[in-house]
Amino acid sequence: MNTLTKRMLLCCIAILCLSNLMAQAQEHVNGQLWMDTEGNHINAHGGNIIKYKKNYYWYGENRPYNGFTTEKGVGVYSSKDLKTWKNEGIVLPVSEEAGHDIERGCIMERPKVVYNKKTKKFVMLFHLELKGRGYEAARVGFAVSDSPTGPFKFIRSTRINANIWPFDMSEQDIEAAKKTDASQWKDWWTPEWRAEVNKGMYLWRDMAGGQMSRDMTVYIDDDGKAYHITSSQENLTLLVCELKDDYLGYTGKYNMIAPGGQNEAPCIFKKDGTYWLICSGCTGWAPNEARMFTSKSIWGPWKQLPSPFVGTATGYRNMPANKTFGGQGTYILNNVADYPIFMADIWNSRHLSQSMHLWLPINFDENGVPVIKWADNPW
Ligand code: GAL
């Protein structure tokens, strides 16, 4: 063999080894870190996936290795097969301007991007906490882009539906809520406090300034109408809020799901005309038992069912079903397989950027009720 042939052979072997390594790196197994095409862990948490033309786009929180605040912004990865993900960078960067709503050091969580067929714009809603104010701002942020890979233009951040009552609340219930006074209740979780919460104490407290909005998702129904579903009232009650046709603001029509039920991380899908909502409880980064609700209409009434999770996570520390296998939902990816896929984060609270991904197939029992079992991957 002459030197040139030898060199070419070595080159071929090197390329083969490298591509083999890359292929291995992209094999995504639940309970392990998932790599992008450059061999870095996919740092997209609390987000969602959309399909546009031939590509999938996975949006999510870009989290730092240390600390809890947002240092970069919301990022996106692209894929043709939902398995190989290319980092397309930060699509909504934090601002370097002091006092800006999304100033570096704020907290941007649970971004959801949807495509508006009418305006042909990509719209992002996300949970925003202002810099240096912990989780007290409880706002929703809006951003818009002409392209799935950004740049997204930040529009505004706001609380929700100030001075508007839920459309289905009776005059009598409104009057009862107006008699509550949140400032009187220093001790939470007592039966008396609970009774006041059920009367709509926090709804009334926030009436003038607008309702709180933290963990959230956006759902586009078959008719193109969009709904922002969000944890409000000190994370005690979920709100379903109809968005305007351009998805950039609210129509003012909204109502509550499971008042006082303390549901976070809402994920929703529809099957054969029935809506299914899977949420978590409120234990911060620590996993807890999922909750499931179902309704024939987006406006309810919602009926609560047991958690859909069953069995044990054999591939991940044997985490039990009543801890959602260690994860917390972020989105339900529908219409990409014969079944919906539940997407979750396994949070690493010490190093948020290292939080793992958990994608599981949603199956249905003989009554058509969702069941989620552990699997190494959703395929
Ligand atoms: C979780 C929530 C996350 C994040 C975290 C902060 O309950 O789902 O999005 O806000 O709390 O502790």
Coordinates of C-alpha atoms and ligand atoms in Angstrom, one line a residue:
M1 CA 0.0 0.0 0.0
N2 CA 1.5 3.4 -0.9
T3 CA 1.5 6.3 1.5
L4 CA -1.4 8.1 -0.2
T5 CA -3.7 5.0 0.0
K6 CA -2.7 4.5 3.6
R7 CA -3.6 8.1 4.4
M8 CA -6.9 7.8 2.6
L9 CA -7.7 4.6 4.5
L10 CA -6.9 6.2 7.8
C11 CA -9.0 9.1 6.9
C12 CA -11.9 6.9 6.0
I13 CA -11.6 5.0 9.3
A14 CA -11.5 8.3 11.3
I15 CA -14.6 9.5 9.5
L16 CA -16.4 6.2 10.2
C17 CA -15.4 6.3 13.9
L18 CA -16.5 10.0 14.2
S19 CA -19.9 9.4 12.5
N20 CA -20.4 6.3 14.7
L21 CA -19.7 8.4 17.8
M22 CA -22.1 11.1 16.6
A23 CA -24.8 8.6 15.9
Q24 CA -24.3 7.2 19.4
A25 CA -24.3 10.6 20.9
Q26 CA -27.8 11.2 19.3
E27 CA -29.4 8.1 20.7
H28 CA -31.7 9.6 23.2
V29 CA -32.5 7.4 26.2
N30 CA -34.8 8.6 28.9
G31 CA -33.0 9.1 32.2
Q32 CA -29.7 10.1 30.4
L33 CA -28.4 13.4 28.9
W34 CA -29.5 14.0 25.3
M35 CA -26.9 15.3 22.9
D36 CA -27.3 17.6 20.0
T37 CA -25.4 17.2 16.7
E38 CA -22.4 18.9 18.2
G39 CA -22.3 16.5 21.2
N40 CA -23.6 19.0 23.7
H41 CA -26.6 18.3 26.0
I42 CA -29.8 19.7 24.6
N43 CA -30.3 22.8 26.8
A44 CA -34.0 23.4 26.0
H45 CA -36.2 23.0 29.1
G46 CA -39.8 23.7 29.9
G47 CA -40.5 24.3 26.2
N48 CA -42.4 22.8 23.3
I49 CA -42.0 21.5 19.7
I50 CA -43.7 22.7 16.6
K51 CA -43.5 21.5 13.0
Y52 CA -43.0 24.0 10.3
K53 CA -42.6 22.9 6.7
K54 CA -40.3 19.9 6.8
N55 CA -38.6 20.7 10.1
Y56 CA -39.4 20.3 13.8
Y57 CA -38.4 23.1 16.1
W58 CA -37.8 22.5 19.8
Y59 CA -37.9 25.7 21.9
G60 CA -36.8 25.8 25.5
E61 CA -35.2 27.6 28.4
N62 CA -31.5 27.8 28.0
R63 CA -30.4 27.4 31.6
P64 CA -27.0 28.1 33.1
Y65 CA -24.8 25.4 34.8
N66 CA -24.9 27.4 38.0
G67 CA -27.7 29.6 39.3
F68 CA -31.4 30.0 38.6
T69 CA -31.7 33.1 36.5
T70 CA -31.7 33.5 32.8
E71 CA -28.3 34.5 31.4
K72 CA -28.9 33.8 27.7
G73 CA -32.6 33.5 26.8
V74 CA -34.8 31.1 25.0
G75 CA -33.1 28.8 22.5
V76 CA -34.2 26.5 19.7
Y77 CA -33.0 23.2 18.1
S78 CA -34.1 21.9 14.7
S79 CA -34.7 18.4 13.5
K80 CA -36.1 16.5 10.6
D81 CA -36.8 13.3 12.5
L82 CA -37.3 14.3 16.2
K83 CA -34.1 12.4 17.0
T84 CA -31.2 14.4 15.7
W85 CA -31.3 17.9 17.0
K86 CA -29.2 20.8 15.7
N87 CA -28.6 23.8 17.9
E88 CA -30.0 26.9 16.1
G89 CA -29.0 29.2 18.9
I90 CA -30.8 31.7 21.1
V91 CA -33.9 33.0 19.5
L92 CA -35.1 35.4 22.2
P93 CA -32.0 36.8 23.9
V94 CA -32.0 38.5 27.3
S95 CA -31.6 42.3 27.1
E96 CA -28.4 44.1 28.3
E97 CA -30.5 47.2 29.1
A98 CA -30.9 47.9 32.8
G99 CA -34.5 47.8 33.8
H100 CA -35.7 46.1 30.7
D101 CA -38.4 43.4 31.4
I102 CA -36.2 40.7 30.1
E103 CA -32.9 42.1 31.4
R104 CA -30.2 39.5 31.9
G105 CA -30.8 38.0 35.3
C106 CA -34.6 37.8 34.9
I107 CA -36.2 34.4 34.8
M108 CA -37.7 33.2 31.5
E109 CA -39.5 29.9 31.9
R110 CA -41.7 27.5 30.0
P111 CA -41.6 29.2 26.6
K112 CA -44.2 28.0 24.1
V113 CA -44.0 28.9 20.4
V114 CA -47.0 28.7 18.1
Y115 CA -47.5 29.5 14.5
N116 CA -50.3 31.8 13.6
K117 CA -51.6 30.8 10.1
K118 CA -53.4 34.2 9.7
T119 CA -50.6 36.5 10.4
K120 CA -47.9 34.0 9.3
K121 CA -45.9 34.9 12.5
F122 CA -44.3 32.7 15.1
V123 CA -45.6 33.8 18.5
M124 CA -43.9 33.0 21.8
L125 CA -45.5 33.2 25.2
F126 CA -43.4 32.6 28.3
H127 CA -43.4 32.9 32.0
L128 CA -41.4 36.0 33.1
E129 CA -40.1 37.0 36.4
L130 CA -38.4 40.4 36.7
K131 CA -34.8 40.6 37.6
G132 CA -34.1 40.6 41.4
R133 CA -37.7 40.1 42.3
G134 CA -37.8 36.3 42.8
Y135 CA -41.1 34.9 41.6
E136 CA -43.3 37.8 42.7
A137 CA -43.9 39.5 39.3
A138 CA -45.7 36.4 37.9
R139 CA -46.1 37.8 34.3
V140 CA -46.5 36.4 30.9
G141 CA -44.2 37.6 28.1
F142 CA -45.0 37.9 24.4
A143 CA -42.6 37.8 21.5
V144 CA -43.0 37.5 17.8
S145 CA -40.9 36.4 14.8
D146 CA -41.1 36.0 11.1
S147 CA -39.0 32.9 11.1
P148 CA -39.0 29.8 13.4
T149 CA -35.4 30.3 14.2
G150 CA -35.9 33.9 15.2
P151 CA -34.9 36.5 16.1
F152 CA -38.0 36.9 18.2
K153 CA -38.9 40.5 19.0
F154 CA -40.0 41.0 22.6
I155 CA -43.3 42.8 22.7
R156 CA -44.4 43.2 26.3
S157 CA -44.9 41.4 29.6
T158 CA -48.1 41.6 31.6
R159 CA -50.4 40.2 34.1
I160 CA -53.7 38.9 32.7
N161 CA -57.2 40.2 32.2
A162 CA -57.2 43.1 34.7
N163 CA -60.7 44.1 35.9
I164 CA -62.3 41.2 34.2
W165 CA -64.1 38.3 36.0
P166 CA -64.2 34.8 34.6
F167 CA -67.0 34.7 32.1
D168 CA -68.8 31.8 33.9
M169 CA -68.7 33.2 37.4
S170 CA -72.1 34.0 38.8
E171 CA -73.0 37.5 40.2
Q172 CA -73.5 35.8 43.6
D173 CA -70.0 34.3 43.5
I174 CA -68.5 37.6 42.4
E175 CA -70.1 39.3 45.3
A176 CA -68.7 36.7 47.7
A177 CA -65.2 37.1 46.2
K178 CA -65.4 40.8 46.7
K179 CA -65.9 40.3 50.4
T180 CA -62.6 38.4 50.8
D181 CA -59.4 40.2 51.9
A182 CA -56.1 38.4 51.2
S183 CA -54.2 40.9 53.4
Q184 CA -55.9 39.3 56.5
W185 CA -54.4 35.9 56.0
K186 CA -50.8 35.6 57.2
D187 CA -51.2 31.9 57.9
W188 CA -51.8 29.8 54.8
W189 CA -53.2 26.2 54.6
T190 CA -55.7 26.5 57.4
P191 CA -59.3 25.4 56.7
E192 CA -60.4 29.0 57.1
W193 CA -57.8 30.3 54.6
R194 CA -58.8 27.5 52.2
A195 CA -62.5 28.5 52.4
E196 CA -61.5 32.1 51.5
V197 CA -59.3 30.9 48.6
N198 CA -62.3 28.9 47.3
K199 CA -64.4 32.1 47.3
G200 CA -61.9 33.6 45.0
M201 CA -59.7 35.6 47.4
Y202 CA -56.7 35.8 45.1
L203 CA -58.8 36.4 42.0
W204 CA -60.2 39.4 43.8
R205 CA -56.9 40.6 45.3
D206 CA -55.4 40.7 41.7
M207 CA -58.5 42.0 40.0
A208 CA -57.2 45.6 39.5
G209 CA -53.6 44.7 38.6
G210 CA -54.3 41.6 36.5
Q211 CA -54.1 37.9 37.3
M212 CA -50.8 36.2 38.1
S213 CA -49.3 33.9 35.4
R214 CA -46.5 31.4 36.1
D215 CA -46.2 27.8 34.7
M216 CA -48.0 27.8 31.4
T217 CA -48.7 26.3 28.0
V218 CA -50.5 27.5 24.9
Y219 CA -53.0 25.3 23.1
I220 CA -54.2 25.9 19.5
D221 CA -57.5 24.2 18.9
D222 CA -58.7 22.7 15.6
D223 CA -60.4 25.9 14.7
G224 CA -57.2 27.9 15.1
K225 CA -58.3 29.6 18.3
A226 CA -55.5 29.8 20.9
Y227 CA -55.7 29.5 24.6
H228 CA -53.1 30.4 27.3
I229 CA -53.4 27.9 30.2
T230 CA -51.5 29.2 33.2
S231 CA -51.0 28.7 36.9
S232 CA -52.5 31.8 38.7
Q233 CA -53.7 32.9 42.1
E234 CA -50.4 32.0 43.9
N235 CA -50.2 28.8 41.8
L236 CA -53.5 27.6 43.4
T237 CA -55.7 27.8 40.3
L238 CA -55.2 27.3 36.6
L239 CA -56.7 29.8 34.2
V240 CA -57.8 29.1 30.6
C241 CA -57.5 32.4 28.7
E242 CA -58.6 32.9 25.1
L243 CA -56.1 34.7 23.0
K244 CA -56.9 37.2 20.2
D245 CA -56.7 36.1 16.6
D246 CA -53.1 37.3 16.3
Y247 CA -52.2 35.4 19.6
L248 CA -50.6 38.6 20.9
G249 CA -53.1 39.5 23.6
Y250 CA -56.2 38.4 25.4
T251 CA -59.9 38.6 24.3
G252 CA -60.8 38.8 28.0
K253 CA -62.7 35.6 28.0
Y254 CA -61.3 33.2 30.6
N255 CA -62.3 30.8 33.4
M256 CA -60.7 28.6 36.0
I257 CA -59.8 25.0 36.2
A258 CA -59.7 23.2 39.6
P259 CA -59.8 26.3 41.8
G260 CA -57.5 25.8 44.8
G261 CA -56.1 22.6 43.3
Q262 CA -52.5 23.8 43.1
N263 CA -51.7 22.6 39.7
E264 CA -48.5 23.5 37.8
A265 CA -46.8 22.5 34.5
P266 CA -50.0 22.2 32.5
C267 CA -49.8 20.0 29.3
I268 CA -52.8 19.4 27.1
F269 CA -53.9 17.4 24.1
K270 CA -57.2 16.5 22.4
K271 CA -58.2 13.1 21.2
D272 CA -61.5 12.3 19.5
G273 CA -63.1 15.5 20.7
T274 CA -62.0 15.1 24.4
Y275 CA -59.4 17.3 26.0
W276 CA -56.9 15.8 28.4
L277 CA -54.9 18.0 30.8
I278 CA -51.9 16.6 32.7
C279 CA -50.4 18.8 35.4
S280 CA -48.0 18.5 38.3
G281 CA -48.3 19.5 41.9
C282 CA -46.3 22.4 43.3
T283 CA -43.0 21.1 44.8
G284 CA -40.5 23.3 42.9
W285 CA -37.8 21.3 41.1
A286 CA -38.6 18.1 43.0
P287 CA -40.9 15.6 41.3
N288 CA -44.4 14.9 42.5
E289 CA -47.5 13.0 41.5
A290 CA -49.1 14.1 38.2
R291 CA -52.7 15.1 38.0
M292 CA -55.1 14.5 35.1
F293 CA -58.2 16.3 34.1
T294 CA -60.6 15.7 31.2
S295 CA -63.3 17.7 29.6
K296 CA -65.4 17.8 26.4
S297 CA -64.9 21.5 26.1
I298 CA -61.9 23.7 26.7
W299 CA -64.2 25.7 29.1
G300 CA -64.9 22.7 31.2
P301 CA -66.4 21.3 33.3
W302 CA -63.1 19.5 34.0
K303 CA -63.3 16.2 35.8
Q304 CA -60.2 15.0 37.7
L305 CA -59.0 11.4 37.3
P306 CA -56.0 9.6 38.9
S307 CA -52.5 10.2 37.6
P308 CA -52.0 8.4 34.2
F309 CA -48.5 7.2 35.3
V310 CA -48.2 3.5 36.3
G311 CA -45.3 1.3 37.2
T312 CA -41.7 2.1 37.8
A313 CA -38.9 3.9 35.9
T314 CA -36.7 0.9 35.5
G315 CA -34.3 2.9 33.4
Y316 CA -34.1 5.8 35.9
R317 CA -33.4 5.2 39.5
N318 CA -36.5 3.1 39.7
M319 CA -38.4 6.3 40.2
P320 CA -42.1 5.5 41.0
A321 CA -45.1 6.5 39.0
N322 CA -46.3 8.7 41.9
K323 CA -43.2 10.8 41.3
T324 CA -43.9 11.0 37.5
F325 CA -40.8 8.9 37.1
G326 CA -38.7 11.8 38.3
G327 CA -40.0 14.3 35.7
Q328 CA -42.3 17.2 35.4
G329 CA -44.3 17.7 32.2
T330 CA -43.6 20.5 29.7
Y331 CA -45.6 19.6 26.6
I332 CA -47.6 17.0 24.8
L333 CA -46.4 16.4 21.3
N334 CA -49.4 15.2 19.3
N335 CA -49.7 14.0 15.7
V336 CA -46.1 12.9 15.2
A337 CA -46.7 9.2 16.0
D338 CA -49.7 7.0 16.4
Y339 CA -49.9 8.2 20.0
P340 CA -49.2 11.5 21.7
I341 CA -45.9 11.9 23.4
F342 CA -45.6 13.3 26.9
M343 CA -42.5 15.5 27.2
A344 CA -41.0 16.2 30.6
D345 CA -38.0 17.6 32.3
I346 CA -36.1 15.7 35.0
W347 CA -34.8 18.8 36.7
N348 CA -31.3 19.0 38.1
S349 CA -31.7 21.8 40.5
R350 CA -28.0 22.1 41.3
H351 CA -27.1 22.4 37.6
L352 CA -30.2 23.4 35.7
S353 CA -28.5 23.2 32.3
Q354 CA -28.0 19.5 33.0
S355 CA -31.7 18.8 33.5
M356 CA -32.6 15.8 31.5
H357 CA -35.5 15.1 29.1
L358 CA -38.1 12.4 29.5
W359 CA -40.4 11.6 26.5
L360 CA -43.0 8.9 27.0
P361 CA -45.7 7.5 24.8
I362 CA -49.3 8.1 26.0
N363 CA -51.3 4.9 25.6
F364 CA -55.0 4.5 26.3
D365 CA -56.8 1.9 28.4
E366 CA -60.0 0.0 27.3
N367 CA -62.0 3.1 28.3
G368 CA -59.9 5.4 26.3
V369 CA -58.2 6.9 29.4
P370 CA -54.5 7.9 29.0
V371 CA -51.9 5.5 30.6
I372 CA -48.2 6.4 30.8
K373 CA -45.7 3.7 31.5
W374 CA -41.9 3.9 31.6
A375 CA -40.1 3.3 28.3
D376 CA -36.5 3.9 27.4
N377 CA -37.6 6.2 24.5
P378 CA -41.0 7.1 23.1
W379 CA -40.5 5.3 19.8
Ligands
GAL1 C1 -41.5 24.5 39.3 C2 -41.9 25.0 38.0 C3 -40.7 25.4 37.2 C4 -39.9 26.4 38.0 C5 -39.6 25.9 39.4 C6 -38.9 26.9 40.2 O1 -42.6 24.1 40.1 O2 -42.7 24.1 37.3 O3 -41.1 25.9 35.9 O4 -40.7 27.6 38.1 O5 -40.8 25.5 40.0 O6 -38.7 26.4 41.5

